[in-house]
PDB file of C-alpha atoms in Angstrom:
ATOM      1  CA  GLU G  29      17.393  -2.934 -21.800  1.00  0.00           C
ATOM      2  CA  ILE G  30      21.090  -2.589 -22.451  1.00  0.00           C
ATOM      3  CA  VAL G  31      22.778  -5.852 -23.504  1.00  0.00           C
ATOM      4  CA  LEU G  32      26.449  -6.500 -22.872  1.00  0.00           C
ATOM      5  CA  THR G  33      28.258  -8.857 -25.268  1.00  0.00           C
ATOM      6  CA  GLN G  34      31.625 -10.153 -24.250  1.00  0.00           C
ATOM      7  CA  SER G  35      34.242 -11.593 -26.623  1.00  0.00           C
ATOM      8  CA  PRO G  36      35.661 -14.102 -27.073  1.00  0.00           C
ATOM      9  CA  ALA G  37      33.800 -16.666 -25.128  1.00  0.00           C
ATOM     10  CA  THR G  38      36.988 -18.457 -24.382  1.00  0.00           C
ATOM     11  CA  LEU G  39      40.512 -17.109 -24.598  1.00  0.00           C
ATOM     12  CA  SER G  40      43.685 -19.347 -24.438  1.00  0.00           C
ATOM     13  CA  VAL G  41      46.840 -17.526 -23.440  1.00  0.00           C
ATOM     14  CA  SER G  42      50.156 -18.722 -22.147  1.00  0.00           C
ATOM     15  CA  PRO G  43      51.432 -17.598 -18.657  1.00  0.00           C
ATOM     16  CA  GLY G  44      53.523 -14.443 -19.002  1.00  0.00           C
ATOM     17  CA  GLU G  45      51.608 -13.243 -22.135  1.00  0.00           C
ATOM     18  CA  ARG G  46      49.013 -10.533 -22.363  1.00  0.00           C
ATOM     19  CA  ALA G  47      45.244 -11.163 -22.445  1.00  0.00           C
ATOM     20  CA  THR G  48      42.678  -8.741 -23.948  1.00  0.00           C
ATOM     21  CA  LEU G  49      39.037  -9.181 -23.158  1.00  0.00           C
ATOM     22  CA  SER G  50      36.203  -7.182 -24.808  1.00  0.00           C
ATOM     23  CA  CYS G  51      32.809  -6.000 -23.711  1.00  0.00           C
ATOM     24  CA  ARG G  52      30.527  -4.294 -25.974  1.00  0.00           C
ATOM     25  CA  ALA G  53      27.213  -2.509 -24.870  1.00  0.00           C
ATOM     26  CA  SER G  54      24.186  -2.226 -27.084  1.00  0.00           C
ATOM     27  CA  GLN G  55      23.942   1.407 -26.163  1.00  0.00           C
ATOM     28  CA  SER G  56      26.138   3.853 -24.279  1.00  0.00           C
ATOM     29  CA  VAL G  57      26.798   3.106 -20.621  1.00  0.00           C
ATOM     30  CA  ALA G  58      29.124   6.103 -20.342  1.00  0.00           C
ATOM     31  CA  SER G  59      31.952   4.954 -17.962  1.00  0.00           C
ATOM     32  CA  ASN G  60      29.650   2.903 -15.763  1.00  0.00           C
ATOM     33  CA  LEU G  61      31.315  -0.355 -16.547  1.00  0.00           C
ATOM     34  CA  ALA G  62      32.842  -2.820 -14.093  1.00  0.00           C
ATOM     35  CA  TRP G  63      34.713  -6.097 -14.494  1.00  0.00           C
ATOM     36  CA  TYR G  64      34.498  -9.173 -12.123  1.00  0.00           C
ATOM     37  CA  GLN G  65      36.729 -12.173 -11.834  1.00  0.00           C
ATOM     38  CA  GLN G  66      35.291 -15.536 -10.766  1.00  0.00           C
ATOM     39  CA  LYS G  67      37.132 -18.693 -10.030  1.00  0.00           C
ATOM     40  CA  PRO G  68      35.549 -22.114  -9.643  1.00  0.00           C
ATOM     41  CA  GLY G  69      33.501 -22.426  -6.466  1.00  0.00           C
ATOM     42  CA  GLN G  70      34.031 -18.930  -5.483  1.00  0.00           C
ATOM     43  CA  ALA G  71      31.932 -15.784  -5.464  1.00  0.00           C
ATOM     44  CA  PRO G  72      32.713 -13.077  -8.071  1.00  0.00           C
ATOM     45  CA  ARG G  73      35.448 -10.555  -7.059  1.00  0.00           C
ATOM     46  CA  LEU G  74      35.324  -6.917  -8.135  1.00  0.00           C
ATOM     47  CA  LEU G  75      38.371  -6.120 -10.263  1.00  0.00           C
ATOM     48  CA  MET G  76      37.554  -2.830 -11.957  1.00  0.00           C
ATOM     49  CA  TYR G  77      34.965  -0.158 -11.896  1.00  0.00           C
ATOM     50  CA  GLY G  78      34.370   3.229 -13.493  1.00  0.00           C
ATOM     51  CA  THR G  79      35.933   1.480 -16.540  1.00  0.00           C
ATOM     52  CA  SER G  80      39.528   1.881 -15.345  1.00  0.00           C
ATOM     53  CA  THR G  81      39.671   2.124 -11.485  1.00  0.00           C
ATOM     54  CA  ARG G  82      41.048  -1.017  -9.940  1.00  0.00           C
ATOM     55  CA  GLY G  83      39.310  -2.534  -6.981  1.00  0.00           C
ATOM     56  CA  THR G  84      40.869  -3.124  -3.530  1.00  0.00           C
ATOM     57  CA  GLY G  85      44.089  -5.108  -3.743  1.00  0.00           C
ATOM     58  CA  ILE G  86      43.883  -5.514  -7.472  1.00  0.00           C
ATOM     59  CA  PRO G  87      47.436  -5.637  -8.959  1.00  0.00           C
ATOM     60  CA  SER G  88      48.497  -3.098 -11.634  1.00  0.00           C
ATOM     61  CA  ARG G  89      48.825  -5.744 -14.388  1.00  0.00           C
ATOM     62  CA  PHE G  90      45.021  -5.425 -14.702  1.00  0.00           C
ATOM     63  CA  ARG G  91      43.950  -2.403 -16.828  1.00  0.00           C
ATOM     64  CA  GLY G  92      40.591  -1.251 -18.010  1.00  0.00           C
ATOM     65  CA  SER G  93      39.850   1.062 -20.828  1.00  0.00           C
ATOM     66  CA  GLY G  94      37.073   2.251 -23.100  1.00  0.00           C
ATOM     67  CA  SER G  95      33.976   4.460 -22.975  1.00  0.00           C
ATOM     68  CA  GLY G  96      30.440   4.543 -24.300  1.00  0.00           C
ATOM     69  CA  THR G  97      29.850   1.165 -25.892  1.00  0.00           C
ATOM     70  CA  GLU G  98      33.381  -0.466 -26.169  1.00  0.00           C
ATOM     71  CA  PHE G  99      35.329  -1.590 -23.321  1.00  0.00           C
ATOM     72  CA  THR G 100      38.547  -3.649 -22.787  1.00  0.00           C
ATOM     73  CA  LEU G 101      40.132  -5.459 -19.917  1.00  0.00           C
ATOM     74  CA  THR G 102      43.807  -6.016 -20.464  1.00  0.00           C
ATOM     75  CA  ILE G 103      45.836  -8.329 -18.233  1.00  0.00           C
ATOM     76  CA  SER G 104      49.538  -7.921 -18.885  1.00  0.00           C
ATOM     77  CA  SER G 105      51.994 -10.781 -18.058  1.00  0.00           C
ATOM     78  CA  LEU G 106      49.433 -13.410 -17.020  1.00  0.00           C
ATOM     79  CA  GLN G 107      49.982 -15.190 -13.691  1.00  0.00           C
ATOM     80  CA  SER G 108      48.595 -18.603 -12.908  1.00  0.00           C
ATOM     81  CA  GLU G 109      46.050 -17.155 -10.523  1.00  0.00           C
ATOM     82  CA  ASP G 110      44.557 -14.912 -13.286  1.00  0.00           C
ATOM     83  CA  PHE G 111      43.025 -17.896 -15.159  1.00  0.00           C
ATOM     84  CA  ALA G 112      39.315 -17.587 -14.406  1.00  0.00           C
ATOM     85  CA  VAL G 113      36.063 -16.380 -15.826  1.00  0.00           C
ATOM     86  CA  TYR G 114      35.631 -12.672 -16.333  1.00  0.00           C
ATOM     87  CA  TYR G 115      32.368 -10.735 -16.454  1.00  0.00           C
ATOM     88  CA  CYS G 116      31.611  -7.192 -17.334  1.00  0.00           C
ATOM     89  CA  LEU G 117      28.708  -5.404 -15.641  1.00  0.00           C
ATOM     90  CA  HIS G 118      27.000  -2.103 -16.359  1.00  0.00           C
ATOM     91  CA  TYR G 119      25.433   0.014 -13.663  1.00  0.00           C
ATOM     92  CA  SER G 120      24.259   3.010 -15.611  1.00  0.00           C
ATOM     93  CA  ASN G 121      20.659   2.104 -14.713  1.00  0.00           C
ATOM     94  CA  TRP G 122      21.294   1.543 -11.130  1.00  0.00           C
ATOM     95  CA  PRO G 123      19.729  -0.138  -8.971  1.00  0.00           C
ATOM     96  CA  LEU G 124      19.233  -2.373 -12.058  1.00  0.00           C
ATOM     97  CA  TYR G 125      22.263  -4.335 -13.173  1.00  0.00           C
ATOM     98  CA  THR G 126      23.257  -6.325 -16.333  1.00  0.00           C
ATOM     99  CA  PHE G 127      26.092  -8.747 -16.702  1.00  0.00           C
ATOM    100  CA  GLY G 128      27.872  -9.797 -19.836  1.00  0.00           C
ATOM    101  CA  GLN G 129      27.874 -13.598 -20.466  1.00  0.00           C
ATOM    102  CA  GLY G 130      31.513 -13.991 -19.437  1.00  0.00           C
ATOM    103  CA  THR G 131      34.898 -14.810 -20.956  1.00  0.00           C
ATOM    104  CA  LYS G 132      36.747 -17.837 -19.807  1.00  0.00           C
ATOM    105  CA  LEU G 133      40.497 -17.210 -19.647  1.00  0.00           C
ATOM    106  CA  GLU G 134      42.257 -20.523 -19.891  1.00  0.00           C
ATOM    107  CA  ILE G 135      45.853 -21.642 -19.902  1.00  0.00           C
ATOM    108  CA  LYS G 136      47.265 -22.333 -23.462  1.00  0.00           C
TER     109      LYS G 136
ATOM    110  CA  GLN D  19      34.345  -4.883   6.694  1.00  0.00           C
ATOM    111  CA  VAL D  20      31.022  -6.297   5.508  1.00  0.00           C
ATOM    112  CA  GLN D  21      30.474 -10.041   5.915  1.00  0.00           C
ATOM    113  CA  LEU D  22      27.515 -11.870   4.347  1.00  0.00           C
ATOM    114  CA  ILE D  23      26.632 -15.361   5.534  1.00  0.00           C
ATOM    115  CA  GLN D  24      23.980 -17.197   3.587  1.00  0.00           C
ATOM    116  CA  SER D  25      21.785 -20.125   4.482  1.00  0.00           C
ATOM    117  CA  GLU D  26      22.520 -23.759   3.635  1.00  0.00           C
ATOM    118  CA  ALA D  27      21.800 -25.641   0.433  1.00  0.00           C
ATOM    119  CA  GLU D  28      18.187 -26.560  -0.387  1.00  0.00           C
ATOM    120  CA  VAL D  29      16.510 -29.188  -2.448  1.00  0.00           C
ATOM    121  CA  LYS D  30      13.101 -28.484  -3.720  1.00  0.00           C
ATOM    122  CA  LYS D  31      10.436 -30.104  -5.857  1.00  0.00           C
ATOM    123  CA  PRO D  32       9.019 -28.397  -9.027  1.00  0.00           C
ATOM    124  CA  GLY D  33       6.276 -25.956  -8.108  1.00  0.00           C
ATOM    125  CA  ALA D  34       7.561 -25.361  -4.567  1.00  0.00           C
ATOM    126  CA  SER D  35       9.148 -22.141  -3.177  1.00  0.00           C
ATOM    127  CA  VAL D  36      12.487 -21.544  -1.581  1.00  0.00           C
ATOM    128  CA  LYS D  37      13.571 -18.844   0.720  1.00  0.00           C
ATOM    129  CA  VAL D  38      17.277 -18.044   1.009  1.00  0.00           C
ATOM    130  CA  SER D  39      18.613 -15.842   3.849  1.00  0.00           C
ATOM    131  CA  CYS D  40      21.679 -13.572   3.934  1.00  0.00           C
ATOM    132  CA  LYS D  41      22.948 -12.443   7.417  1.00  0.00           C
ATOM    133  CA  VAL D  42      24.835  -9.189   7.430  1.00  0.00           C
ATOM    134  CA  SER D  43      27.626  -8.346   9.929  1.00  0.00           C
ATOM    135  CA  GLY D  44      30.096  -5.486  10.207  1.00  0.00           C
ATOM    136  CA  TYR D  45      27.328  -3.058   9.259  1.00  0.00           C
ATOM    137  CA  THR D  46      23.645  -2.818   9.818  1.00  0.00           C
ATOM    138  CA  LEU D  47      21.317  -3.628   7.073  1.00  0.00           C
ATOM    139  CA  THR D  48      19.821  -0.103   7.154  1.00  0.00           C
ATOM    140  CA  GLU D  49      23.185   1.161   6.007  1.00  0.00           C
ATOM    141  CA  LEU D  50      23.354  -1.155   3.003  1.00  0.00           C
ATOM    142  CA  SER D  51      21.587  -2.051  -0.284  1.00  0.00           C
ATOM    143  CA  LEU D  52      21.314  -5.880  -0.590  1.00  0.00           C
ATOM    144  CA  HIS D  53      20.991  -7.448  -4.067  1.00  0.00           C
ATOM    145  CA  TRP D  54      20.691 -11.042  -5.276  1.00  0.00           C
ATOM    146  CA  VAL D  55      22.431 -12.700  -8.120  1.00  0.00           C
ATOM    147  CA  ARG D  56      22.192 -16.276  -9.344  1.00  0.00           C
ATOM    148  CA  GLN D  57      24.320 -18.677 -11.413  1.00  0.00           C
ATOM    149  CA  ALA D  58      23.051 -21.739 -13.096  1.00  0.00           C
ATOM    150  CA  PRO D  59      25.431 -24.703 -13.514  1.00  0.00           C
ATOM    151  CA  GLY D  60      28.084 -23.790 -16.105  1.00  0.00           C
ATOM    152  CA  LYS D  61      26.340 -20.521 -16.884  1.00  0.00           C
ATOM    153  CA  GLY D  62      26.922 -16.797 -16.255  1.00  0.00           C
ATOM    154  CA  LEU D  63      25.840 -14.333 -13.635  1.00  0.00           C
ATOM    155  CA  GLU D  64      22.229 -13.171 -13.589  1.00  0.00           C
ATOM    156  CA  TRP D  65      21.152 -10.184 -11.466  1.00  0.00           C
ATOM    157  CA  MET D  66      17.819 -10.951  -9.892  1.00  0.00           C
ATOM    158  CA  GLY D  67      16.874  -7.932  -7.920  1.00  0.00           C
ATOM    159  CA  SER D  68      16.883  -6.065  -4.614  1.00  0.00           C
ATOM    160  CA  PHE D  69      14.651  -4.776  -1.816  1.00  0.00           C
ATOM    161  CA  ASP D  70      13.780  -1.137  -1.850  1.00  0.00           C
ATOM    162  CA  PRO D  71      13.344  -0.177   1.807  1.00  0.00           C
ATOM    163  CA  GLU D  72      11.738   3.210   1.005  1.00  0.00           C
ATOM    164  CA  ASP D  73       8.548   1.488  -0.306  1.00  0.00           C
ATOM    165  CA  ALA D  74       9.203  -2.050   0.971  1.00  0.00           C
ATOM    166  CA  LYS D  75       9.006  -3.518  -2.454  1.00  0.00           C
ATOM    167  CA  THR D  76      11.090  -5.680  -4.542  1.00  0.00           C
ATOM    168  CA  ILE D  77      12.993  -4.301  -7.528  1.00  0.00           C
ATOM    169  CA  ASN D  78      13.605  -7.200  -9.816  1.00  0.00           C
ATOM    170  CA  ALA D  79      14.743  -8.190 -13.213  1.00  0.00           C
ATOM    171  CA  GLN D  80      12.032  -8.847 -15.829  1.00  0.00           C
ATOM    172  CA  ASN D  81      12.972 -12.526 -16.031  1.00  0.00           C
ATOM    173  CA  PHE D  82      11.627 -12.973 -12.471  1.00  0.00           C
ATOM    174  CA  GLN D  83       8.596 -10.779 -12.620  1.00  0.00           C
ATOM    175  CA  GLY D  84       5.907 -12.127 -10.175  1.00  0.00           C
ATOM    176  CA  ARG D  85       8.066 -14.995  -8.960  1.00  0.00           C
ATOM    177  CA  VAL D  86      10.623 -13.413  -6.679  1.00  0.00           C
ATOM    178  CA  THR D  87      10.132 -11.499  -3.385  1.00  0.00           C
ATOM    179  CA  MET D  88      12.868  -9.890  -1.451  1.00  0.00           C
ATOM    180  CA  THR D  89      12.556  -8.772   2.152  1.00  0.00           C
ATOM    181  CA  GLU D  90      14.651  -7.643   5.015  1.00  0.00           C
ATOM    182  CA  ASP D  91      14.473  -7.973   8.756  1.00  0.00           C
ATOM    183  CA  THR D  92      16.386  -5.097  10.153  1.00  0.00           C
ATOM    184  CA  SER D  93      16.152  -6.385  13.834  1.00  0.00           C
ATOM    185  CA  THR D  94      18.421  -9.315  12.783  1.00  0.00           C
ATOM    186  CA  ASP D  95      20.251  -7.638   9.826  1.00  0.00           C
ATOM    187  CA  THR D  96      19.033 -10.418   7.612  1.00  0.00           C
ATOM    188  CA  GLY D  97      17.840 -10.220   4.054  1.00  0.00           C
ATOM    189  CA  TYR D  98      15.660 -12.906   2.313  1.00  0.00           C
ATOM    190  CA  MET D  99      15.027 -13.959  -1.154  1.00  0.00           C
ATOM    191  CA  GLU D 100      12.031 -16.074  -1.909  1.00  0.00           C
ATOM    192  CA  LEU D 101      11.523 -17.670  -5.325  1.00  0.00           C
ATOM    193  CA  SER D 102       8.250 -19.321  -6.011  1.00  0.00           C
ATOM    194  CA  ASN D 103       6.834 -21.872  -8.548  1.00  0.00           C
ATOM    195  CA  LEU D 104      10.254 -23.396  -8.888  1.00  0.00           C
ATOM    196  CA  ARG D 105      11.261 -25.197 -12.133  1.00  0.00           C
ATOM    197  CA  SER D 106      14.405 -27.143 -13.035  1.00  0.00           C
ATOM    198  CA  GLU D 107      15.847 -24.136 -14.689  1.00  0.00           C
ATOM    199  CA  ASP D 108      16.030 -22.456 -11.285  1.00  0.00           C
ATOM    200  CA  THR D 109      18.672 -24.826 -10.090  1.00  0.00           C
ATOM    201  CA  ALA D 110      21.525 -22.556  -9.418  1.00  0.00           C
ATOM    202  CA  VAL D 111      23.893 -20.959  -6.831  1.00  0.00           C
ATOM    203  CA  TYR D 112      22.143 -17.942  -5.326  1.00  0.00           C
ATOM    204  CA  TYR D 113      24.343 -15.093  -4.005  1.00  0.00           C
ATOM    205  CA  CYS D 114      23.544 -11.985  -2.031  1.00  0.00           C
ATOM    206  CA  ALA D 115      25.716  -8.968  -2.372  1.00  0.00           C
ATOM    207  CA  THR D 116      25.910  -5.535  -1.062  1.00  0.00           C
ATOM    208  CA  VAL D 117      26.391  -2.265  -2.893  1.00  0.00           C
ATOM    209  CA  ARG D 118      29.104   0.304  -2.426  1.00  0.00           C
ATOM    210  CA  GLN D 119      29.684   3.037  -4.819  1.00  0.00           C
ATOM    211  CA  TYR D 120      26.849   1.652  -6.943  1.00  0.00           C
ATOM    212  CA  LEU D 121      28.636  -1.585  -7.318  1.00  0.00           C
ATOM    213  CA  LEU D 122      28.064  -5.110  -6.096  1.00  0.00           C
ATOM    214  CA  TRP D 123      31.030  -5.071  -3.756  1.00  0.00           C
ATOM    215  CA  TYR D 124      30.810  -7.604  -1.016  1.00  0.00           C
ATOM    216  CA  TRP D 125      29.340 -11.064  -1.671  1.00  0.00           C
ATOM    217  CA  GLY D 126      28.021 -13.925   0.296  1.00  0.00           C
ATOM    218  CA  GLN D 127      29.370 -17.445  -0.130  1.00  0.00           C
ATOM    219  CA  GLY D 128      26.474 -18.601  -2.240  1.00  0.00           C
ATOM    220  CA  THR D 129      23.584 -20.990  -1.572  1.00  0.00           C
ATOM    221  CA  GLN D 130      22.991 -23.988  -3.747  1.00  0.00           C
ATOM    222  CA  VAL D 131      19.330 -24.500  -4.728  1.00  0.00           C
ATOM    223  CA  THR D 132      18.416 -27.721  -6.533  1.00  0.00           C
ATOM    224  CA  VAL D 133      15.097 -28.225  -8.139  1.00  0.00           C
ATOM    225  CA  SER D 134      14.284 -31.842  -8.735  1.00  0.00           C
ATOM    226  CA  SER D 135      11.337 -34.151  -8.611  1.00  0.00           C
TER     227      SER D 135
END
């Protein structure tokens, strides 16, 4: 089973600054990596898939990169609505899924 | 646009079973693949499994082997997730989600299940 490890667990960043979130896979998932955003009391929302393709309505300040085992979600110029928990997900063994444990992005 | 409406919150005693429903609209269930994800309080997302209509079986994560059953009623476009032998650690919000391009794309609003004696 492929394990996804996200870092850091919590990231404190000021509004307007850039945030960099990491997701590492225990073995290659090729480009089959997605990112989700979850706000308190809400269902997760798809941000990014295929490593770097933004989901519907996702602003361009969100950028995904990486391949194989190392992936990054970069959010440039953080807005107040971006503070949330972010999860990576691999789907290289579809229909089986595995989530990372999440990174909480909080206001500094 | 797919919409998923889940059943109301449940409170169950340890050892009991719970059955959560997920009503699909905008598409028919035969056009979709329905999956289930749960989230314990203050914890991350955990994929539970899905229903495979080709052989009418549950595909589930190892953590739930033998305890979870997923079914579908195509006449009402409703999917079901039943978890048996409940324990306190099963207290969580349970989500249904449909797949598009291999991804969990559309999500239900979540159903709170509380296990308490």
